[in-house]
């Protein structure tokens, strides 16, 4: 017995992005109740040299999308990163989930030892085996940006708890 | 080909906790350079109803420790949660890493379908298969608390970047 590469990636990304979408619903409710400018949330940064909330969402989406494209070695759809509002960010998550849900498991399975080369920054690339790439790059990146988005919302008073981050964890 | 349960857990936890320790080294340097009270960092919360930095470290450690004990079905060593200073928190990480490094792979392998029952809150328990527990509970929890610790340090001006979180990702 063991875990397949598709099982270790697709359902984890789908759940985390679904939970991220759920957090955006709560963020939307928050700005409506508080009657505040939604940009105060979407442009919020935890530090001046950290990326704002909106970019945390885009990168979480892309980290998942790129992983399930790179492992089979196909080109991921390119999204233009124009989303800034909460509804637009939710639509981006939905587009990403649609893409993830359409990736066939067998396209990803068997990629454990495959060499995956991917861009790092503007000019460099890095090469890792599929298994290392998934465990030590793709998963940490998705969790990082979802958690950072959660932290920004919590810092600003949106009523979230760990249950929202782990939502569906009993499924 | 596929990923074993031990390979999907042990090296991921070891790397994340090693990177967390590395962040604590940078936090220690920060308080020395700034000549500020280290407790201003270790007791910092991103929201009044979030746990402080020190607890993020303890929970990250325990999430990893408990996972690699629950999957084989052995009792994890109980640590007393007395650590509050940066050196004490580093020692807690070291103790946890020593424990993780001593878990034999074959104790964890084969636990994919095993029912894992674990406490949630003070009175409830939850039961998941080993694979679901690892992917949807243990990993998300470890990443959550390491990232939250990172966010607290970044918010307070400690010079960290994504590379510190992903450190060693080319290994």
mmCIF file of C-alpha atoms in Angstrom:
data_model
loop_
_atom_site.group_PDB
_atom_site.id
_atom_site.type_symbol
_atom_site.label_atom_id
_atom_site.label_comp_id
_atom_site.label_asym_id
_atom_site.label_seq_id
_atom_site.Cartn_x
_atom_site.Cartn_y
_atom_site.Cartn_z
ATOM 1 C CA UNK A 1 0.000 0.000 0.000
ATOM 2 C CA UNK A 2 1.046 3.540 -0.595
ATOM 3 C CA UNK A 3 -0.136 6.963 -1.681
ATOM 4 C CA UNK A 4 -0.264 7.878 -5.345
ATOM 5 C CA UNK A 5 1.123 11.178 -6.580
ATOM 6 C CA UNK A 6 -2.372 12.242 -7.656
ATOM 7 C CA UNK A 7 -3.859 11.380 -4.283
ATOM 8 C CA UNK A 8 -1.093 13.286 -2.503
ATOM 9 C CA UNK A 9 -1.721 16.390 -4.583
ATOM 10 C CA UNK A 10 -5.143 16.898 -6.177
ATOM 11 C CA UNK A 11 -7.474 16.395 -3.187
ATOM 12 C CA UNK A 12 -5.161 18.364 -0.902
ATOM 13 C CA UNK A 13 -5.075 21.332 -3.255
ATOM 14 C CA UNK A 14 -8.814 21.123 -3.944
ATOM 15 C CA UNK A 15 -9.617 21.134 -0.253
ATOM 16 C CA UNK A 16 -7.273 23.997 0.602
ATOM 17 C CA UNK A 17 -8.517 26.193 -2.256
ATOM 18 C CA UNK A 18 -12.119 25.358 -1.372
ATOM 19 C CA UNK A 19 -11.410 26.417 2.191
ATOM 20 C CA UNK A 20 -9.742 29.562 0.911
ATOM 21 C CA UNK A 21 -12.894 30.355 -1.059
ATOM 22 C CA UNK A 22 -14.903 29.826 2.107
ATOM 23 C CA UNK A 23 -12.664 32.341 3.885
ATOM 24 C CA UNK A 24 -13.333 34.858 1.109
ATOM 25 C CA UNK A 25 -17.062 34.429 1.673
ATOM 26 C CA UNK A 26 -16.483 35.343 5.303
ATOM 27 C CA UNK A 27 -14.316 38.276 4.241
ATOM 28 C CA UNK A 28 -17.115 39.509 1.984
ATOM 29 C CA UNK A 29 -19.619 39.250 4.836
ATOM 30 C CA UNK A 30 -17.193 41.143 7.058
ATOM 31 C CA UNK A 31 -16.840 44.139 4.729
ATOM 32 C CA UNK A 32 -20.615 44.260 4.252
ATOM 33 C CA UNK A 33 -21.323 44.234 7.974
ATOM 34 C CA UNK A 34 -18.560 46.714 8.743
ATOM 35 C CA UNK A 35 -19.430 48.832 5.696
ATOM 36 C CA UNK A 36 -15.717 49.220 5.034
ATOM 37 C CA UNK A 37 -13.778 49.465 1.808
ATOM 38 C CA UNK A 38 -13.066 45.873 0.661
ATOM 39 C CA UNK A 39 -9.714 47.102 -0.658
ATOM 40 C CA UNK A 40 -8.689 47.660 2.950
ATOM 41 C CA UNK A 41 -8.647 43.872 3.179
ATOM 42 C CA UNK A 42 -7.599 42.867 -0.319
ATOM 43 C CA UNK A 43 -4.647 45.283 -0.337
ATOM 44 C CA UNK A 44 -3.610 44.579 3.239
ATOM 45 C CA UNK A 45 -0.041 43.402 3.860
ATOM 46 C CA UNK A 46 1.310 41.991 7.111
ATOM 47 C CA UNK A 47 4.578 43.824 6.401
ATOM 48 C CA UNK A 48 5.427 46.512 3.867
ATOM 49 C CA UNK A 49 7.612 44.084 1.932
ATOM 50 C CA UNK A 50 5.103 41.232 1.967
ATOM 51 C CA UNK A 51 2.542 40.727 -0.769
ATOM 52 C CA UNK A 52 -1.004 41.956 -0.220
ATOM 53 C CA UNK A 53 -3.952 39.658 0.433
ATOM 54 C CA UNK A 54 -5.041 39.633 -3.213
ATOM 55 C CA UNK A 55 -1.650 38.352 -4.345
ATOM 56 C CA UNK A 56 -1.642 35.655 -1.662
ATOM 57 C CA UNK A 57 -4.794 34.300 -3.310
ATOM 58 C CA UNK A 58 -3.391 34.440 -6.824
ATOM 59 C CA UNK A 59 -0.167 32.721 -5.788
ATOM 60 C CA UNK A 60 -1.973 30.022 -3.794
ATOM 61 C CA UNK A 61 -4.028 29.294 -6.906
ATOM 62 C CA UNK A 62 -1.022 29.264 -9.207
ATOM 63 C CA UNK A 63 1.074 27.105 -6.898
ATOM 64 C CA UNK A 64 -1.613 24.425 -7.093
ATOM 65 C CA UNK A 65 -2.332 24.882 -10.802
ATOM 66 C CA UNK A 66 1.335 24.816 -11.774
ATOM 67 C CA UNK A 67 2.031 21.725 -9.693
ATOM 68 C CA UNK A 68 -0.648 19.608 -11.346
ATOM 69 C CA UNK A 69 0.510 20.804 -14.783
ATOM 70 C CA UNK A 70 4.247 20.379 -14.205
ATOM 71 C CA UNK A 71 3.981 16.861 -12.809
ATOM 72 C CA UNK A 72 2.386 15.512 -16.024
ATOM 73 C CA UNK A 73 4.484 17.936 -18.075
ATOM 74 C CA UNK A 74 1.645 19.853 -19.686
ATOM 75 C CA UNK A 75 1.225 23.599 -20.076
ATOM 76 C CA UNK A 76 -0.946 25.159 -17.394
ATOM 77 C CA UNK A 77 -3.551 27.670 -18.540
ATOM 78 C CA UNK A 78 -2.190 31.167 -18.090
ATOM 79 C CA UNK A 79 -4.318 33.541 -16.056
ATOM 80 C CA UNK A 80 -3.631 37.245 -16.290
ATOM 81 C CA UNK A 81 -3.516 38.202 -12.609
ATOM 82 C CA UNK A 82 -6.007 41.009 -13.053
ATOM 83 C CA UNK A 83 -8.180 39.989 -10.098
ATOM 84 C CA UNK A 84 -8.278 42.456 -7.227
ATOM 85 C CA UNK A 85 -11.787 42.438 -5.729
ATOM 86 C CA UNK A 86 -13.185 39.723 -3.489
ATOM 87 C CA UNK A 87 -15.643 38.486 -6.163
ATOM 88 C CA UNK A 88 -12.850 38.439 -8.753
ATOM 89 C CA UNK A 89 -10.573 36.565 -6.389
ATOM 90 C CA UNK A 90 -13.319 34.027 -5.740
ATOM 91 C CA UNK A 91 -13.737 33.589 -9.497
ATOM 92 C CA UNK A 92 -9.998 32.965 -9.811
ATOM 93 C CA UNK A 93 -10.207 30.250 -7.172
ATOM 94 C CA UNK A 94 -13.191 28.749 -9.018
ATOM 95 C CA UNK A 95 -11.297 28.721 -12.328
ATOM 96 C CA UNK A 96 -8.370 27.052 -10.608
ATOM 97 C CA UNK A 97 -10.615 24.464 -8.959
ATOM 98 C CA UNK A 98 -12.220 23.737 -12.335
ATOM 99 C CA UNK A 99 -8.770 23.131 -13.758
ATOM 100 C CA UNK A 100 -7.691 20.915 -10.843
ATOM 101 C CA UNK A 101 -10.885 18.897 -11.048
ATOM 102 C CA UNK A 102 -10.315 18.219 -14.735
ATOM 103 C CA UNK A 103 -6.792 16.827 -14.326
ATOM 104 C CA UNK A 104 -6.927 13.046 -14.701
ATOM 105 C CA UNK A 105 -5.263 11.181 -11.831
ATOM 106 C CA UNK A 106 -3.266 9.000 -14.185
ATOM 107 C CA UNK A 107 -1.603 12.040 -15.736
ATOM 108 C CA UNK A 108 0.028 12.718 -12.361
ATOM 109 C CA UNK A 109 0.544 9.181 -11.105
ATOM 110 C CA UNK A 110 3.980 7.775 -11.745
ATOM 111 C CA UNK A 111 5.720 11.172 -11.697
ATOM 112 C CA UNK A 112 7.635 10.455 -8.453
ATOM 113 C CA UNK A 113 11.080 10.187 -10.035
ATOM 114 C CA UNK A 114 10.440 12.399 -13.054
ATOM 115 C CA UNK A 115 12.659 15.484 -13.221
ATOM 116 C CA UNK A 116 10.583 18.610 -12.826
ATOM 117 C CA UNK A 117 12.209 21.874 -13.903
ATOM 118 C CA UNK A 118 10.409 25.042 -12.977
ATOM 119 C CA UNK A 119 11.123 28.782 -12.874
ATOM 120 C CA UNK A 120 12.274 30.363 -9.618
ATOM 121 C CA UNK A 121 12.173 34.130 -9.731
ATOM 122 C CA UNK A 122 12.540 35.877 -13.068
ATOM 123 C CA UNK A 123 15.527 34.084 -14.563
ATOM 124 C CA UNK A 124 16.528 31.012 -12.574
ATOM 125 C CA UNK A 125 15.122 27.511 -12.737
ATOM 126 C CA UNK A 126 15.253 24.644 -10.327
ATOM 127 C CA UNK A 127 15.028 20.925 -10.951
ATOM 128 C CA UNK A 128 13.665 18.427 -8.464
ATOM 129 C CA UNK A 129 12.163 14.965 -8.681
ATOM 130 C CA UNK A 130 8.384 14.935 -8.856
ATOM 131 C CA UNK A 131 8.083 13.589 -5.332
ATOM 132 C CA UNK A 132 10.449 16.178 -3.839
ATOM 133 C CA UNK A 133 8.805 18.936 -5.862
ATOM 134 C CA UNK A 134 5.384 18.009 -4.538
ATOM 135 C CA UNK A 135 6.404 17.521 -0.901
ATOM 136 C CA UNK A 136 8.973 20.248 -0.476
ATOM 137 C CA UNK A 137 7.866 22.909 -2.934
ATOM 138 C CA UNK A 138 4.280 22.727 -4.194
ATOM 139 C CA UNK A 139 2.522 21.676 -0.984
ATOM 140 C CA UNK A 140 4.505 24.077 1.261
ATOM 141 C CA UNK A 141 3.768 26.925 -1.144
ATOM 142 C CA UNK A 142 0.031 26.318 -1.310
ATOM 143 C CA UNK A 143 -0.255 25.973 2.465
ATOM 144 C CA UNK A 144 1.934 29.037 2.953
ATOM 145 C CA UNK A 145 -0.225 31.363 0.890
ATOM 146 C CA UNK A 146 -3.542 30.021 2.177
ATOM 147 C CA UNK A 147 -2.313 30.416 5.758
ATOM 148 C CA UNK A 148 -0.962 33.897 5.082
ATOM 149 C CA UNK A 149 -4.338 34.899 3.618
ATOM 150 C CA UNK A 150 -5.993 33.474 6.741
ATOM 151 C CA UNK A 151 -3.563 35.419 8.963
ATOM 152 C CA UNK A 152 -4.329 38.684 7.148
ATOM 153 C CA UNK A 153 -8.067 38.184 7.604
ATOM 154 C CA UNK A 154 -7.702 37.220 11.259
ATOM 155 C CA UNK A 155 -5.407 40.178 11.909
ATOM 156 C CA UNK A 156 -8.120 42.431 10.505
ATOM 157 C CA UNK A 157 -10.858 40.956 12.645
ATOM 158 C CA UNK A 158 -12.627 38.587 10.267
ATOM 159 C CA UNK A 159 -14.275 35.896 12.369
ATOM 160 C CA UNK A 160 -12.356 32.802 11.318
ATOM 161 C CA UNK A 161 -11.037 29.880 13.283
ATOM 162 C CA UNK A 162 -8.865 26.879 12.596
ATOM 163 C CA UNK A 163 -12.017 24.996 11.639
ATOM 164 C CA UNK A 164 -12.392 27.258 8.597
ATOM 165 C CA UNK A 165 -8.862 26.409 7.493
ATOM 166 C CA UNK A 166 -9.354 22.681 8.075
ATOM 167 C CA UNK A 167 -12.962 22.689 6.833
ATOM 168 C CA UNK A 168 -14.073 19.369 5.491
ATOM 169 C CA UNK A 169 -11.199 17.621 7.222
ATOM 170 C CA UNK A 170 -13.531 14.885 8.401
ATOM 171 C CA UNK A 171 -14.596 14.033 4.857
ATOM 172 C CA UNK B 1 5.576 3.647 -8.114
ATOM 173 C CA UNK B 2 4.096 5.635 -5.319
ATOM 174 C CA UNK B 3 4.897 7.521 -2.144
ATOM 175 C CA UNK B 4 5.080 5.718 1.172
ATOM 176 C CA UNK B 5 3.340 7.079 4.245
ATOM 177 C CA UNK B 6 6.718 7.573 5.946
ATOM 178 C CA UNK B 7 8.140 9.437 2.968
ATOM 179 C CA UNK B 8 5.041 11.661 2.808
ATOM 180 C CA UNK B 9 5.372 12.567 6.479
ATOM 181 C CA UNK B 10 8.775 12.295 8.166
ATOM 182 C CA UNK B 11 10.990 14.268 5.758
ATOM 183 C CA UNK B 12 8.318 16.944 5.303
ATOM 184 C CA UNK B 13 7.956 17.470 9.049
ATOM 185 C CA UNK B 14 11.716 17.356 9.590
ATOM 186 C CA UNK B 15 12.315 19.977 6.935
ATOM 187 C CA UNK B 16 9.579 22.307 8.136
ATOM 188 C CA UNK B 17 10.673 22.121 11.771
ATOM 189 C CA UNK B 18 14.315 22.593 10.749
ATOM 190 C CA UNK B 19 13.290 25.682 8.819
ATOM 191 C CA UNK B 20 11.289 26.867 11.810
ATOM 192 C CA UNK B 21 14.397 26.517 13.949
ATOM 193 C CA UNK B 22 16.302 28.546 11.383
ATOM 194 C CA UNK B 23 13.644 31.280 11.672
ATOM 195 C CA UNK B 24 14.122 31.290 15.440
ATOM 196 C CA UNK B 25 17.846 31.863 14.938
ATOM 197 C CA UNK B 26 16.967 34.922 12.867
ATOM 198 C CA UNK B 27 14.484 36.022 15.534
ATOM 199 C CA UNK B 28 17.222 35.748 18.167
ATOM 200 C CA UNK B 29 19.591 37.839 16.028
ATOM 201 C CA UNK B 30 16.811 40.384 15.561
ATOM 202 C CA UNK B 31 16.197 40.928 19.280
ATOM 203 C CA UNK B 32 19.946 41.190 19.906
ATOM 204 C CA UNK B 33 20.461 43.803 17.197
ATOM 205 C CA UNK B 34 17.355 45.746 18.180
ATOM 206 C CA UNK B 35 18.084 45.309 21.893
ATOM 207 C CA UNK B 36 14.396 44.658 22.440
ATOM 208 C CA UNK B 37 12.613 42.379 24.870
ATOM 209 C CA UNK B 38 12.453 38.916 23.250
ATOM 210 C CA UNK B 39 9.033 38.471 24.860
ATOM 211 C CA UNK B 40 7.742 41.195 22.540
ATOM 212 C CA UNK B 41 8.204 38.603 19.807
ATOM 213 C CA UNK B 42 7.483 35.357 21.639
ATOM 214 C CA UNK B 43 4.247 36.705 23.127
ATOM 215 C CA UNK B 44 3.112 38.483 19.981
ATOM 216 C CA UNK B 45 -0.295 37.582 18.545
ATOM 217 C CA UNK B 46 -1.620 38.600 15.140
ATOM 218 C CA UNK B 47 -5.051 39.006 16.730
ATOM 219 C CA UNK B 48 -6.112 39.111 20.380
ATOM 220 C CA UNK B 49 -7.850 35.749 20.007
ATOM 221 C CA UNK B 50 -5.002 34.055 18.190
ATOM 222 C CA UNK B 51 -2.263 32.159 19.990
ATOM 223 C CA UNK B 52 1.063 33.897 20.592
ATOM 224 C CA UNK B 53 4.249 33.068 18.720
ATOM 225 C CA UNK B 54 5.523 30.714 21.436
ATOM 226 C CA UNK B 55 2.395 28.570 21.206
ATOM 227 C CA UNK B 56 2.606 28.451 17.424
ATOM 228 C CA UNK B 57 5.990 26.774 17.857
ATOM 229 C CA UNK B 58 4.756 24.299 20.463
ATOM 230 C CA UNK B 59 1.743 23.329 18.362
ATOM 231 C CA UNK B 60 3.780 22.976 15.162
ATOM 232 C CA UNK B 61 6.076 20.608 17.057
ATOM 233 C CA UNK B 62 3.221 18.635 18.575
ATOM 234 C CA UNK B 63 1.311 18.356 15.304
ATOM 235 C CA UNK B 64 4.335 16.650 13.761
ATOM 236 C CA UNK B 65 5.178 14.559 16.835
ATOM 237 C CA UNK B 66 1.612 13.367 17.300
ATOM 238 C CA UNK B 67 1.220 12.452 13.642
ATOM 239 C CA UNK B 68 4.232 10.161 13.572
ATOM 240 C CA UNK B 69 3.097 8.535 16.825
ATOM 241 C CA UNK B 70 -0.569 8.131 15.905
ATOM 242 C CA UNK B 71 0.092 6.576 12.520
ATOM 243 C CA UNK B 72 2.017 3.636 14.031
ATOM 244 C CA UNK B 73 -0.280 3.718 17.076
ATOM 245 C CA UNK B 74 2.355 4.371 19.716
ATOM 246 C CA UNK B 75 2.302 6.871 22.563
ATOM 247 C CA UNK B 76 4.113 10.097 21.764
ATOM 248 C CA UNK B 77 6.411 11.477 24.448
ATOM 249 C CA UNK B 78 4.571 14.131 26.427
ATOM 250 C CA UNK B 79 6.265 17.507 26.644
ATOM 251 C CA UNK B 80 5.125 19.941 29.309
ATOM 252 C CA UNK B 81 4.690 23.117 27.251
ATOM 253 C CA UNK B 82 6.816 25.165 29.624
ATOM 254 C CA UNK B 83 8.940 26.716 26.869
ATOM 255 C CA UNK B 84 8.564 30.457 26.456
ATOM 256 C CA UNK B 85 11.969 31.925 25.521
ATOM 257 C CA UNK B 86 13.582 31.670 22.108
ATOM 258 C CA UNK B 87 16.330 29.280 23.350
ATOM 259 C CA UNK B 88 13.698 27.129 25.078
ATOM 260 C CA UNK B 89 11.560 27.065 21.946
ATOM 261 C CA UNK B 90 14.579 26.043 19.897
ATOM 262 C CA UNK B 91 15.252 23.238 22.370
ATOM 263 C CA UNK B 92 11.639 22.069 21.984
ATOM 264 C CA UNK B 93 12.081 21.929 18.219
ATOM 265 C CA UNK B 94 15.331 20.007 18.699
ATOM 266 C CA UNK B 95 13.620 17.480 21.013
ATOM 267 C CA UNK B 96 10.857 17.043 18.475
ATOM 268 C CA UNK B 97 13.325 16.591 15.623
ATOM 269 C CA UNK B 98 15.203 13.984 17.690
ATOM 270 C CA UNK B 99 11.930 12.122 18.131
ATOM 271 C CA UNK B 100 11.005 12.364 14.449
ATOM 272 C CA UNK B 101 14.443 11.187 13.388
ATOM 273 C CA UNK B 102 14.161 8.121 15.613
ATOM 274 C CA UNK B 103 10.834 6.924 14.167
ATOM 275 C CA UNK B 104 11.495 3.945 11.881
ATOM 276 C CA UNK B 105 9.936 4.345 8.434
ATOM 277 C CA UNK B 106 8.376 0.919 8.564
ATOM 278 C CA UNK B 107 6.399 1.843 11.675
ATOM 279 C CA UNK B 108 4.522 4.406 9.581
ATOM 280 C CA UNK B 109 4.413 2.647 6.231
ATOM 281 C CA UNK B 110 1.213 0.750 5.574
ATOM 282 C CA UNK B 111 -0.951 2.992 7.750
ATOM 283 C CA UNK B 112 -2.915 4.433 4.800
ATOM 284 C CA UNK B 113 -6.219 2.717 5.598
ATOM 285 C CA UNK B 114 -5.708 2.347 9.335
ATOM 286 C CA UNK B 115 -8.309 4.177 11.425
ATOM 287 C CA UNK B 116 -6.676 6.963 13.375
ATOM 288 C CA UNK B 117 -8.668 8.384 16.289
ATOM 289 C CA UNK B 118 -7.351 11.545 17.859
ATOM 290 C CA UNK B 119 -8.535 14.231 20.282
ATOM 291 C CA UNK B 120 -10.060 17.416 18.907
ATOM 292 C CA UNK B 121 -10.446 20.072 21.559
ATOM 293 C CA UNK B 122 -10.864 19.015 25.153
ATOM 294 C CA UNK B 123 -13.517 16.317 24.867
ATOM 295 C CA UNK B 124 -14.208 15.323 21.282
ATOM 296 C CA UNK B 125 -12.353 12.872 19.112
ATOM 297 C CA UNK B 126 -12.239 12.403 15.393
ATOM 298 C CA UNK B 127 -11.478 9.317 13.342
ATOM 299 C CA UNK B 128 -9.933 9.386 9.895
ATOM 300 C CA UNK B 129 -7.977 6.928 7.793
ATOM 301 C CA UNK B 130 -4.227 7.285 8.088
ATOM 302 C CA UNK B 131 -3.931 8.743 4.612
ATOM 303 C CA UNK B 132 -6.692 11.323 5.148
ATOM 304 C CA UNK B 133 -5.319 12.163 8.596
ATOM 305 C CA UNK B 134 -1.873 12.834 7.180
ATOM 306 C CA UNK B 135 -3.004 14.814 4.116
ATOM 307 C CA UNK B 136 -5.944 16.727 5.538
ATOM 308 C CA UNK B 137 -5.071 17.128 9.184
ATOM 309 C CA UNK B 138 -1.435 16.614 10.176
ATOM 310 C CA UNK B 139 0.281 18.272 7.212
ATOM 311 C CA UNK B 140 -2.107 21.268 7.084
ATOM 312 C CA UNK B 141 -1.631 21.790 10.827
ATOM 313 C CA UNK B 142 2.160 21.722 10.734
ATOM 314 C CA UNK B 143 2.283 24.081 7.753
ATOM 315 C CA UNK B 144 -0.319 26.338 9.363
ATOM 316 C CA UNK B 145 1.624 26.899 12.563
ATOM 317 C CA UNK B 146 5.022 27.240 10.874
ATOM 318 C CA UNK B 147 3.573 29.803 8.458
ATOM 319 C CA UNK B 148 1.805 31.677 11.248
ATOM 320 C CA UNK B 149 5.091 31.837 13.170
ATOM 321 C CA UNK B 150 6.741 33.153 10.009
ATOM 322 C CA UNK B 151 3.973 35.741 9.575
ATOM 323 C CA UNK B 152 4.402 36.972 13.154
ATOM 324 C CA UNK B 153 8.145 37.407 12.687
ATOM 325 C CA UNK B 154 7.713 39.155 9.328
ATOM 326 C CA UNK B 155 5.022 41.416 10.740
ATOM 327 C CA UNK B 156 7.480 42.460 13.450
ATOM 328 C CA UNK B 157 10.271 43.212 11.022
ATOM 329 C CA UNK B 158 12.458 40.109 11.254
ATOM 330 C CA UNK B 159 14.340 39.811 7.951
ATOM 331 C CA UNK B 160 12.903 36.616 6.534
ATOM 332 C CA UNK B 161 11.889 35.657 3.034
ATOM 333 C CA UNK B 162 10.160 32.747 1.385
ATOM 334 C CA UNK B 163 13.579 31.154 0.964
ATOM 335 C CA UNK B 164 13.815 30.762 4.754
ATOM 336 C CA UNK B 165 10.496 28.940 4.807
ATOM 337 C CA UNK B 166 11.441 26.710 1.877
ATOM 338 C CA UNK B 167 15.074 26.351 2.965
ATOM 339 C CA UNK B 168 16.693 23.202 1.738
ATOM 340 C CA UNK B 169 13.978 22.734 -0.875
ATOM 341 C CA UNK B 170 16.606 21.859 -3.465
ATOM 342 C CA UNK B 171 17.947 18.990 -1.399
#
